[in-house]
Short mmCIF file of C-alpha atoms in Angstrom, two decimals:
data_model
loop_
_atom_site.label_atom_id
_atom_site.label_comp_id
_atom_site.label_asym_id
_atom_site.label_seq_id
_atom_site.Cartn_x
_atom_site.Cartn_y
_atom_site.Cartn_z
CA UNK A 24 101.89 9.76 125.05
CA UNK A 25 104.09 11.88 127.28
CA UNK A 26 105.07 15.25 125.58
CA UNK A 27 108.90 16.44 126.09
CA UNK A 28 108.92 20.08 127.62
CA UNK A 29 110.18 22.09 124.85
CA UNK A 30 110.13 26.02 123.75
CA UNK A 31 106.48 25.39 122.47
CA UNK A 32 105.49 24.02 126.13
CA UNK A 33 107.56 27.14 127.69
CA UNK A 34 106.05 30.13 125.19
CA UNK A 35 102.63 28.57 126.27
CA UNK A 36 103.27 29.42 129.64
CA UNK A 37 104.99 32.62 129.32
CA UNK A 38 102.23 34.03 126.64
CA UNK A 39 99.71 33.03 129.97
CA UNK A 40 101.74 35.66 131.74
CA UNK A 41 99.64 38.80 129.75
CA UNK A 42 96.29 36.84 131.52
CA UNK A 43 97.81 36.81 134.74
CA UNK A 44 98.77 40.77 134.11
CA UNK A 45 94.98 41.51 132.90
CA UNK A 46 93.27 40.15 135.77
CA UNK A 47 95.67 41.77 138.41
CA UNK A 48 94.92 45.18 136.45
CA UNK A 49 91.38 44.70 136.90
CA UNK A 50 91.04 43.72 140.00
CA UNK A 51 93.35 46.45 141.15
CA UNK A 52 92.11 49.24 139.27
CA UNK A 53 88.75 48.11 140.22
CA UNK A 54 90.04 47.86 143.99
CA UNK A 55 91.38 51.51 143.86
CA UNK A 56 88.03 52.48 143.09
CA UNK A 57 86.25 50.59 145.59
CA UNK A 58 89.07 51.21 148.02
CA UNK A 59 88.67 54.59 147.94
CA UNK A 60 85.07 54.35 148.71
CA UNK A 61 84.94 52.15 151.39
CA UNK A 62 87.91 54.36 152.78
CA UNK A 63 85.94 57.25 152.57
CA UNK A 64 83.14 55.52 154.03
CA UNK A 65 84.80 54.35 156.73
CA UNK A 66 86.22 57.53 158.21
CA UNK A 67 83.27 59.57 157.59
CA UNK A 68 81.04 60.61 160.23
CA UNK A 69 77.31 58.82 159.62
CA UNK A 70 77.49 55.72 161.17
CA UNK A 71 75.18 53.91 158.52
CA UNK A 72 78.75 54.63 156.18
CA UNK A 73 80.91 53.85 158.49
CA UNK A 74 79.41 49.97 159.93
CA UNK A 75 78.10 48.97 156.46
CA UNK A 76 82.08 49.64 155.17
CA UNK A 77 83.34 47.89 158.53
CA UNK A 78 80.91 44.91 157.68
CA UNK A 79 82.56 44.27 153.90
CA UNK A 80 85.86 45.06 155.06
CA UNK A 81 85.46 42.14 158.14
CA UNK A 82 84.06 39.39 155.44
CA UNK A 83 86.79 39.96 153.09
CA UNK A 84 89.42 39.90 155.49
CA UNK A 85 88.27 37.17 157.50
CA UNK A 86 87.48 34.81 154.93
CA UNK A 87 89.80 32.82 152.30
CA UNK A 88 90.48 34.53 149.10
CA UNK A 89 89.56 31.39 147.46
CA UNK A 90 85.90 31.03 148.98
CA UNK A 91 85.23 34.20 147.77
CA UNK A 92 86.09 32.93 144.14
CA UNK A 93 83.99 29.79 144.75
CA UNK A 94 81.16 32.67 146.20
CA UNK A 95 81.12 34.53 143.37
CA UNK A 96 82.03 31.70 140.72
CA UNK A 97 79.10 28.98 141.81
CA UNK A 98 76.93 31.13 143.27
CA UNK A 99 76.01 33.31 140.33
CA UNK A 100 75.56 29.95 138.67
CA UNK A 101 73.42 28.52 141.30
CA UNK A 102 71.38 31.75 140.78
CA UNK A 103 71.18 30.75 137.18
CA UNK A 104 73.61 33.84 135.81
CA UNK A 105 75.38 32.33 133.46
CA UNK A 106 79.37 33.55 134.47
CA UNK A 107 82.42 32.44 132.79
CA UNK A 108 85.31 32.21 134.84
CA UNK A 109 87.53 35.28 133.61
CA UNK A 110 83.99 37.70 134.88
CA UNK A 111 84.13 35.54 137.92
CA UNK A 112 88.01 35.89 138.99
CA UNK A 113 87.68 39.46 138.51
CA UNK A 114 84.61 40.40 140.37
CA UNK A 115 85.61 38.40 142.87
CA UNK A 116 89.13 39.82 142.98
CA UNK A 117 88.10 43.15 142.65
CA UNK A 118 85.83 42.84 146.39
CA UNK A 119 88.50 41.41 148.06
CA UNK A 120 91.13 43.90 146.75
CA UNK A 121 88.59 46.57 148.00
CA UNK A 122 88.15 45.93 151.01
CA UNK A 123 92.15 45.29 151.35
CA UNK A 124 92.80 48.40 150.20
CA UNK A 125 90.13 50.29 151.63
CA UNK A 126 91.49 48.89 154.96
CA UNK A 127 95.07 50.22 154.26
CA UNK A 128 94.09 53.70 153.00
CA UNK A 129 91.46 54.57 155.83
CA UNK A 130 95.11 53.78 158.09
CA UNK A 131 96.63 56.29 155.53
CA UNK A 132 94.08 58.67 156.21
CA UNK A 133 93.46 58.69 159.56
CA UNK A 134 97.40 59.51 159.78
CA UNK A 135 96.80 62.64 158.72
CA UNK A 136 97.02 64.72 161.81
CA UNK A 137 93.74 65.75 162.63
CA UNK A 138 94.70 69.48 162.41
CA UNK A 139 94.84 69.50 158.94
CA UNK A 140 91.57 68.82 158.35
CA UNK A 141 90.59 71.61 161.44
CA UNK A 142 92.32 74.43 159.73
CA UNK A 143 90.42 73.56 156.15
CA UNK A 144 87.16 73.87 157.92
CA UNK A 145 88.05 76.70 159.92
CA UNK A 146 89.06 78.67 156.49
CA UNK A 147 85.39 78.02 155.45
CA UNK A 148 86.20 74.72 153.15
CA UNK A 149 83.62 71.91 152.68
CA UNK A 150 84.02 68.26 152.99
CA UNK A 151 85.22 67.71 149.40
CA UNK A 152 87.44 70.57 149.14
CA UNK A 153 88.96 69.32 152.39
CA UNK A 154 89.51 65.52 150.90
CA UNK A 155 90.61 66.05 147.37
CA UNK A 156 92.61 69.45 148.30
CA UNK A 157 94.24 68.88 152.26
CA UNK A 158 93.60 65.10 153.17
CA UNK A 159 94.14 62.81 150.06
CA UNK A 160 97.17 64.60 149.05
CA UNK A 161 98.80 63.92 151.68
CA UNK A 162 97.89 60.28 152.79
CA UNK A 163 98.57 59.65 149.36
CA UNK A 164 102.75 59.71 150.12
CA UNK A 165 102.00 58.01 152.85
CA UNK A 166 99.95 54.98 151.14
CA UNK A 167 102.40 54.12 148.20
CA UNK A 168 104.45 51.96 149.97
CA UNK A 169 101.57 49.55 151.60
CA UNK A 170 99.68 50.05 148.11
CA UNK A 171 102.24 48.23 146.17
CA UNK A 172 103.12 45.82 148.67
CA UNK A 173 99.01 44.98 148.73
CA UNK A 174 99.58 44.74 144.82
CA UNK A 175 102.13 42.24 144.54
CA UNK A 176 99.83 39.62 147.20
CA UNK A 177 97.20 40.47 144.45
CA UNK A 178 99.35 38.95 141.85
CA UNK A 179 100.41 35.73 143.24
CA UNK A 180 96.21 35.93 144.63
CA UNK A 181 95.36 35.51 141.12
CA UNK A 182 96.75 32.04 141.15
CA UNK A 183 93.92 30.83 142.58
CA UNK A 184 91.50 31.67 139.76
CA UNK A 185 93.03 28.64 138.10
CA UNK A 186 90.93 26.72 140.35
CA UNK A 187 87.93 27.63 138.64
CA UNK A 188 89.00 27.27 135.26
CA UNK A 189 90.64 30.15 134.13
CA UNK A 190 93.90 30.16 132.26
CA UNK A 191 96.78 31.88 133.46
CA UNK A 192 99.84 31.65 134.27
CA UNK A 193 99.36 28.71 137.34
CA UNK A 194 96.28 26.88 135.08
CA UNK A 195 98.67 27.26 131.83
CA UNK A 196 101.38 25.48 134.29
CA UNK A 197 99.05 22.79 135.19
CA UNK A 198 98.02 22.09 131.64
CA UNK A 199 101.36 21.67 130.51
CA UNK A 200 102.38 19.47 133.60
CA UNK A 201 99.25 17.02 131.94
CA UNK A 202 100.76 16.85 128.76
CA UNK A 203 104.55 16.64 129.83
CA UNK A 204 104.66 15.29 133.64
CA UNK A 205 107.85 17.20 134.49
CA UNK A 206 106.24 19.28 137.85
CA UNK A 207 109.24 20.36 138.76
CA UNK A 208 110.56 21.84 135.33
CA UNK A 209 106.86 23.58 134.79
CA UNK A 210 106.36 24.82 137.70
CA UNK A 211 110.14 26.43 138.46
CA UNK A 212 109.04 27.89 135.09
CA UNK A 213 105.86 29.60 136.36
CA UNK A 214 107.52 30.17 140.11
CA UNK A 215 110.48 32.18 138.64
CA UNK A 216 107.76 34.42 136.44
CA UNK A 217 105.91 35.43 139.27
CA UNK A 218 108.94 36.10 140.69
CA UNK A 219 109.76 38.49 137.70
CA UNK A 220 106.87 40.23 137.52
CA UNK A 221 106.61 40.57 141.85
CA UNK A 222 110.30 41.52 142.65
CA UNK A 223 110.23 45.22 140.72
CA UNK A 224 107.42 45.87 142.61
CA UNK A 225 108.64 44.87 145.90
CA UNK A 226 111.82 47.14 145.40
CA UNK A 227 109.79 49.90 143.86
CA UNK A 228 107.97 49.72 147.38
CA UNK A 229 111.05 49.37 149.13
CA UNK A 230 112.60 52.49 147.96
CA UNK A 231 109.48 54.89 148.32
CA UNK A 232 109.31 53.54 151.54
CA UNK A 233 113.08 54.72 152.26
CA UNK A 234 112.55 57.96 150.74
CA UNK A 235 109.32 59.22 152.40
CA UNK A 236 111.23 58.01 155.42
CA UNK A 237 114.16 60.38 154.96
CA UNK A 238 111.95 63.28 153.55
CA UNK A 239 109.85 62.75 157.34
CA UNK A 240 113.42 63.06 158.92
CA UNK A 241 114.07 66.38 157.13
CA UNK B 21 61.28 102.46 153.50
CA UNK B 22 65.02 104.58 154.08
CA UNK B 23 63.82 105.07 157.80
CA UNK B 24 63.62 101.81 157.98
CA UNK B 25 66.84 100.70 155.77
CA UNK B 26 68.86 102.88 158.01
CA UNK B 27 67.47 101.68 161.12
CA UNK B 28 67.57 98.23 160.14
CA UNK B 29 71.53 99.12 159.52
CA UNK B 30 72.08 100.48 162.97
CA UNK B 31 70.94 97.64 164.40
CA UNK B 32 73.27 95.18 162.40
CA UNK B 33 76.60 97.76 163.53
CA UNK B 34 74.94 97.42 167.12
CA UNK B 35 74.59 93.68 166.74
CA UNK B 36 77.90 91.95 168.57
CA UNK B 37 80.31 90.00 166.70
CA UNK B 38 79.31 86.82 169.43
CA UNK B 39 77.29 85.95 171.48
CA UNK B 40 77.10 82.81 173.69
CA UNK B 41 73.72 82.11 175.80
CA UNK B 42 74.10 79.02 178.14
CA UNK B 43 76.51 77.37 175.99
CA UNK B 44 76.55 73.54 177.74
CA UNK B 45 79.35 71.61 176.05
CA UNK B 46 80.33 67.79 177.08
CA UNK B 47 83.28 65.53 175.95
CA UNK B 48 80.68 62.04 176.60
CA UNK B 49 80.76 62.32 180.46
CA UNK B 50 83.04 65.23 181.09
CA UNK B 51 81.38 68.60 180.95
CA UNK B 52 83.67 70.57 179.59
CA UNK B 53 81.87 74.00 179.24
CA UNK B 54 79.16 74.81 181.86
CA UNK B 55 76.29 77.54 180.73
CA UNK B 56 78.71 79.72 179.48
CA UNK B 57 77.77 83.34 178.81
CA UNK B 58 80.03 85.42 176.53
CA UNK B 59 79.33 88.93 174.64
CA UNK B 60 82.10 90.25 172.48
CA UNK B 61 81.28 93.08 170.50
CA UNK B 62 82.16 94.61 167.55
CA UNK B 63 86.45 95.86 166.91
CA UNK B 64 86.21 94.51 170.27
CA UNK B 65 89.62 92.22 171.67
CA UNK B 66 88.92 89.32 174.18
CA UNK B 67 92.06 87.32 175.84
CA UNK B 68 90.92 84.16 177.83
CA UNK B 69 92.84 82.62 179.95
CA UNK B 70 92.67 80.32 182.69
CA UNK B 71 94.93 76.73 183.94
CA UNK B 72 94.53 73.61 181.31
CA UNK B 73 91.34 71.82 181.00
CA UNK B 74 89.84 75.22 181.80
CA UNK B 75 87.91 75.09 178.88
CA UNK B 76 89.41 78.23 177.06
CA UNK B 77 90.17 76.03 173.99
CA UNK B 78 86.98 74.33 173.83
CA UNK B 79 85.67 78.03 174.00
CA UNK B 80 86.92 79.62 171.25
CA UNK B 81 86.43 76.13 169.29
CA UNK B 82 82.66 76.60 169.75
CA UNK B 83 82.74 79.66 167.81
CA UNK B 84 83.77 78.08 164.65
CA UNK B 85 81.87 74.64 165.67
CA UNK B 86 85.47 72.96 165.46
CA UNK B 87 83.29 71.51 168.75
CA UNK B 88 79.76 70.63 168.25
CA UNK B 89 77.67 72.05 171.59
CA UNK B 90 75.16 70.09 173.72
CA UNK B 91 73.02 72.90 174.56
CA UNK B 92 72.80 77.00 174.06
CA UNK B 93 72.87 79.77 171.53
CA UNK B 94 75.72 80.74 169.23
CA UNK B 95 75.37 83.96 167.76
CA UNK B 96 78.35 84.37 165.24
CA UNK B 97 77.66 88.08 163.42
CA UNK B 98 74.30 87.75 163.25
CA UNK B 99 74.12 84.44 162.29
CA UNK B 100 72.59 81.55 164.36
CA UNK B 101 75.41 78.84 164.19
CA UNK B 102 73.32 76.25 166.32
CA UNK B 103 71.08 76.23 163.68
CA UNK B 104 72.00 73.37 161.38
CA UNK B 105 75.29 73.03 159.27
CA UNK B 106 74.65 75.21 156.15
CA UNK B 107 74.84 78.38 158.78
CA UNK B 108 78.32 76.62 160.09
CA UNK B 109 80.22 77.18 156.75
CA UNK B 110 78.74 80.39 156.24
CA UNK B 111 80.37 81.14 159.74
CA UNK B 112 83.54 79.93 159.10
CA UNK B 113 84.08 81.67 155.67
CA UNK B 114 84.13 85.00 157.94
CA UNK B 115 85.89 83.48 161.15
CA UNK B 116 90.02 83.13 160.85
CA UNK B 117 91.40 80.90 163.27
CA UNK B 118 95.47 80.34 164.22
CA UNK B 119 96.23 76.81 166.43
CA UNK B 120 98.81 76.42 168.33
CA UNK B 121 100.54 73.80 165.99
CA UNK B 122 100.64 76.25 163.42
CA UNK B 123 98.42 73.35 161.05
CA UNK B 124 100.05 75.14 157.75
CA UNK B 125 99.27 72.39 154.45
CA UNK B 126 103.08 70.96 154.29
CA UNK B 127 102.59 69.36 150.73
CA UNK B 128 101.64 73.32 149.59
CA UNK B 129 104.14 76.16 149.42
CA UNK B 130 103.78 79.34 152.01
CA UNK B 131 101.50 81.05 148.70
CA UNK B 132 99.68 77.93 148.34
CA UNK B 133 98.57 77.82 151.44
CA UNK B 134 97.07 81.52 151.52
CA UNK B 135 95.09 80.89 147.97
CA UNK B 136 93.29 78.00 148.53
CA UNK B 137 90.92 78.93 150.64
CA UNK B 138 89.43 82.44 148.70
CA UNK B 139 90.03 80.30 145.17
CA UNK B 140 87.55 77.55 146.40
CA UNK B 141 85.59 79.04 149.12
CA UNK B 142 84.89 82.74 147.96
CA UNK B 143 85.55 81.54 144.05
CA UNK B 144 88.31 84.38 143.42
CA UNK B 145 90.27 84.21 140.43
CA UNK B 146 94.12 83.00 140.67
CA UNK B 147 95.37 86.01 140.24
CA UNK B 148 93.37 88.43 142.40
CA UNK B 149 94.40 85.01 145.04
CA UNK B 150 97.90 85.88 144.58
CA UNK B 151 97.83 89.34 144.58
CA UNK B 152 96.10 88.82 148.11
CA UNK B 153 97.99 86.50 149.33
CA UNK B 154 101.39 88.76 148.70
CA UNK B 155 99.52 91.57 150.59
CA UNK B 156 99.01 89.55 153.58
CA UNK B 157 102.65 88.36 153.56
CA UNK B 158 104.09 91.62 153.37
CA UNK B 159 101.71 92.38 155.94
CA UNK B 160 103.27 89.61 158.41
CA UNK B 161 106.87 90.81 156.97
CA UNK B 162 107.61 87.37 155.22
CA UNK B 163 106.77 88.35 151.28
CA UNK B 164 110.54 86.45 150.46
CA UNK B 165 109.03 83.36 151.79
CA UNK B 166 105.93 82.48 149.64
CA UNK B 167 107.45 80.18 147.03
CA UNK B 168 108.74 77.93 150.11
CA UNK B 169 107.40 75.09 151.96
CA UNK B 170 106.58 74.79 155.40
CA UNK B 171 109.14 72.66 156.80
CA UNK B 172 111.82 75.60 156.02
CA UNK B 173 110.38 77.89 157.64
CA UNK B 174 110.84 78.82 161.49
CA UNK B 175 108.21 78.47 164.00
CA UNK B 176 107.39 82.16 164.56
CA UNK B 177 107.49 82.60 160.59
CA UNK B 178 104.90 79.67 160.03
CA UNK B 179 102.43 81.34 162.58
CA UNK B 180 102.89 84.54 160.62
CA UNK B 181 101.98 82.67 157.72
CA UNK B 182 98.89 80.75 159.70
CA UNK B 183 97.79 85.09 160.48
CA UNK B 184 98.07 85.58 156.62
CA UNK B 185 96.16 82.78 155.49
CA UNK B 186 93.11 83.33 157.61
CA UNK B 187 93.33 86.98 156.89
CA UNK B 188 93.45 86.49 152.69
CA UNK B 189 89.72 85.17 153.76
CA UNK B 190 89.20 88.77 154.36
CA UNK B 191 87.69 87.61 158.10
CA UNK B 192 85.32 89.71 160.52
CA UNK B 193 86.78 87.79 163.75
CA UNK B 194 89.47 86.29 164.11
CA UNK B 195 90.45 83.52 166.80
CA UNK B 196 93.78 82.80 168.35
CA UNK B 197 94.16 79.39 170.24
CA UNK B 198 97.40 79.99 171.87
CA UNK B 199 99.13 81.13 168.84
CA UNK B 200 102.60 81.38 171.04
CA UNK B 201 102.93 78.28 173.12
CA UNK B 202 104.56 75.83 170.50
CA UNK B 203 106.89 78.78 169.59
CA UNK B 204 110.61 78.89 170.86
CA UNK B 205 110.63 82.07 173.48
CA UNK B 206 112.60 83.77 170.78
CA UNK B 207 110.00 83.96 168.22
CA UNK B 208 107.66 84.66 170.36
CA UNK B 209 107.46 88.79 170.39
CA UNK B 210 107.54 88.09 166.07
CA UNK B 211 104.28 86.77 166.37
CA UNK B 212 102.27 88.92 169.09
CA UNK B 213 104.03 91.73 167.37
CA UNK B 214 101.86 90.87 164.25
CA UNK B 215 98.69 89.92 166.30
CA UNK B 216 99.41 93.73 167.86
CA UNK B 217 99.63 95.14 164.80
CA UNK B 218 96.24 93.36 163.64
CA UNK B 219 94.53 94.97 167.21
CA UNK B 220 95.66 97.83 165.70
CA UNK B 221 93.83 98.22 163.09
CA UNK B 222 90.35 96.91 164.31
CA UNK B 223 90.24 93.82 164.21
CA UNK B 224 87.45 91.62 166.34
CA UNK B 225 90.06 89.13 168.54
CA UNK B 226 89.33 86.58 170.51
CA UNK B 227 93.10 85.00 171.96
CA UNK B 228 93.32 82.32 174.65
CA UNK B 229 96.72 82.91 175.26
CA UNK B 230 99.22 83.01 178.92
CA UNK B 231 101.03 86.15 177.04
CA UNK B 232 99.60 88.42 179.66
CA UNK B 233 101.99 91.12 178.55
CA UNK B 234 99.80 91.25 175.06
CA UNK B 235 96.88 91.18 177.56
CA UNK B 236 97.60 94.20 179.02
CA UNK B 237 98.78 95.96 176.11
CA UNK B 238 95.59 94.24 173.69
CA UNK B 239 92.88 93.47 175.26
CA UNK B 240 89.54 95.50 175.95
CA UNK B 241 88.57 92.72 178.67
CA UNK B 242 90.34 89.83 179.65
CA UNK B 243 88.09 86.39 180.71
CA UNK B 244 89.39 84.15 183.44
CA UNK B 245 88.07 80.64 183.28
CA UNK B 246 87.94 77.99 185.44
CA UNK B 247 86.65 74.51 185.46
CA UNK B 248 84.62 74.67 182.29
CA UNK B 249 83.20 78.36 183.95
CA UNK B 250 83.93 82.05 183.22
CA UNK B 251 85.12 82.87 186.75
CA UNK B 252 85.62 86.59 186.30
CA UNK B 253 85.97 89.24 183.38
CA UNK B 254 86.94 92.50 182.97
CA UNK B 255 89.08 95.59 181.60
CA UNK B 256 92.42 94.46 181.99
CA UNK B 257 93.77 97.38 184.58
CA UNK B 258 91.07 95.76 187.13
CA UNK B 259 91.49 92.38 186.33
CA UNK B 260 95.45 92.91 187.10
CA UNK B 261 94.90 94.81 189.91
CA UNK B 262 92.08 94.29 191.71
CA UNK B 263 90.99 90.45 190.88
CA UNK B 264 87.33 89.63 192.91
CA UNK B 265 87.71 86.47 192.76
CA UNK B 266 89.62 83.77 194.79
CA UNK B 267 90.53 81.80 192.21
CA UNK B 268 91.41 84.71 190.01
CA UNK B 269 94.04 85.82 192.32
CA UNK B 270 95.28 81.95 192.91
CA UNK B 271 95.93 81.68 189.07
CA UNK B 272 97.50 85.13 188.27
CA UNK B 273 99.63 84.44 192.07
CA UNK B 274 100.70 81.12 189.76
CA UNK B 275 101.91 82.31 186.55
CA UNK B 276 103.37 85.36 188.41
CA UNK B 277 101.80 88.18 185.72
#
């Protein structure tokens, strides 16, 4: 029995949409955390710090986003921890969007000229002072544009938790396109939400970028 | 026990605001300072100067460990710097530096900049930060300025500013790395007039600087340096006049003094 794709086939989708929102929260607030570490790690000056961050950073990067779900998603099984798939997508989601990030924000801070950190130390100021008072403020402006931009590849990246199992907005598609068999109906449907909830972002980037560039020419 | 208080004091007054022993400094393969020797005492005011990649920079950076050193003693008012890192920020708390590139915070206005550093370093309260900081930029003759940022200031004014925001640290030395030579020529005399006025009234200087007008005006001794060596030193009617050494007289023939 083939269903017809109706409004109750097209709210199922959309009401996936607050899934797809909650994991790309997670993992990003959970990123910015980790991020910042692995930033801070990387630029700082004991080498233990700075290879161990390189080391997570190169795995991440260098590996598919979806392996790491299957890592994280089987593995834990295999090791007999029980792990649905929601804990899963967003451990796994959260690693990779730390090392992402932590990769763009070291760039961030390493483009702060290396004066400003020379004339906090030389009034007497300690490491943390330095960060959270001369250094972070300022790569900050500078990493708003890349942040957001990382943000909305973390949004369509949650896609992929539909592989293993968990519902939203891509695994709510694929459900329906079981029941109803009209691909390219359901999945214009999901497509164009993506596209809702990416496009803001992408302009938001777009015109912090073009403002930071004309307060630099000023 | 006052015997030995007071003698104990005399010594400290006696005790020079630096002093470098065989200071041995290397960027990986490049030796950059060579055994350098260097006494500055007390109210005292050094100018160093000497062609790039003399090592003047490096020098002065040594004081404040800006540059780690390979080998020697730093003696920074009493206090062993080469000693491990605790002594370093104990050091720099009482050493004011001024760069060349001015290095003001640019996301902080001009009063901003002059508080931070006695609110989080020496713990002062906001106020008694501001009413410092106002002092300081009357001082450098730009008190209309504080509520602005960097970027709108002028060259010479943001070096005034850089002088007020080490001084608000209330400093016992205070180091110049070539405070003028990002400046446009007419904002240059703005800013050695403020570094003369500072002389004035005591202060321990150390200035790598080519102003050798402020030299001879300033300076109890002027250092010549060379290749990662102190060539020659000395009061700065001799060194003018009567340079010993070869490549003394080569470099002052150069910048035509």
């Amino acid at each position: 029995m083939i269903r017809a794709f109706g409004p109750n086939e097209f709210l199922f989708i959309v009401m996936a949409v607050q899934w797809t929102i909650a994991l790309s929260a997670v993992a990003f607030a959970g990123g910015a955390v980790g991020g910042l570490l692995i930033a801070l790690a990387r630029t700082s000056k004991p080498r233990v710090l700075r290879y161990s961050a390189l080391v997570f950073i190169r795995i991440f990067q260098g590996t598919p986003l979806l392996m790491q779900l299957f890592l994280v998603f089987f593995g834990l099984n295999i090791f007999g921890i029980g792990i649905n798939p929601w804990i899963a997508a967003a451990i796994a989601l959260t690693l990779h969007a730390s090392a992402f990030l932590g990769e763009i924000w070291r760039g961030c801070i390493e483009a702060v000229p290396s004066g400003q950190s020379e004339a906090a130390w030389a009034l007497g100021l300690g490491y943390r002072d330095t960060m959270t008072s001369i250094v972070l403020p300022q790569a900050a402006r500078i990493a708003v544009a890349p942040t957001v931009g990382f943000l909305v590849q973390l949004i369509k990246g949650t896609s992929l938790a539909s592989i293993i199992g968990f519902v939203e907005m891509t695994r709510a598609g694929q459900i329906i396109n079981n029941a109803t068999f009209a691909p390219l109906t359901v999945f214009s449907v999901v497509a164009l939400l993506y596209f809702i909830l990416c496009w803001p972002l992408s302009m938001l980037a777009r015109s912090v970028e073009l403002r930071f560039a004309a307060a630099n020419r000023r | 026990m006052t015997a030995i208080a007071a003698d104990t004091q005399v010594r400290i007054d006696e005790m020079p605001a630096v002093r470098m022993v065989g200071v041995d400094k290397w960027y990986a393969t490049y030796h950059a300072l060579k055994s350098v020797d260097l006494e500055v005492a007390r109210g005292e005011k050094i100018v160093v100067c000497g062609p790039s990649g003399s090592g003047k920079s490096t020098l002065i950076r040594c004081i404040n460990q800006l540059e780690p050193v390979q080998g020697g003693t730093i003696i920074v008012d009493g206090i062993e710097l080469t000693a491990g890192p605790k002594f370093v920020e104990q050091v720099r708390r009482d050493v004011g530096m001024v760069f060349q590139q001015f290095n003001l915070f640019p996301h902080m206005t001009i009063l901003q900049n002059c508080m931070l550093a006695p609110m989080k370093v020496r713990g002062v309260s906001r106020a008694e930060a501001e009413a410092t900081a106002r002092k300081y930029l009357e001082r450098v003759r730009i008190p209309e300025q504080a509520d602005k940022f960097p970027a709108q200031l002028s060259g010479g004014q943001q070096q005034r500013v850089a002088i007020a925001r080490a001084l608000c640290m209330n400093p016992k030395i205070m180091l110049f790395d070539e405070p003028t030579s990002a400046l446009d020529p007419e904002m240059v005399n703005e800013v050695l007039d403020t570094m003369i006025d500072l002389a004035q009234e005591g202060m321990t200087m150390i200035v790598v600087t080519h102003e050798m007008g402020f030299a001879r005006k300033v300076a109890d001794r002027v250092v010549f340096m060379d290749n990662g060596e102190i060539v020659e030193m000395g009061e700065p009617e001799a060194f003018f006049s009567n340079p010993q050494q070869e490549r003394t007289r080569n470099f002052l023939g150069q910048i035509g003094h």
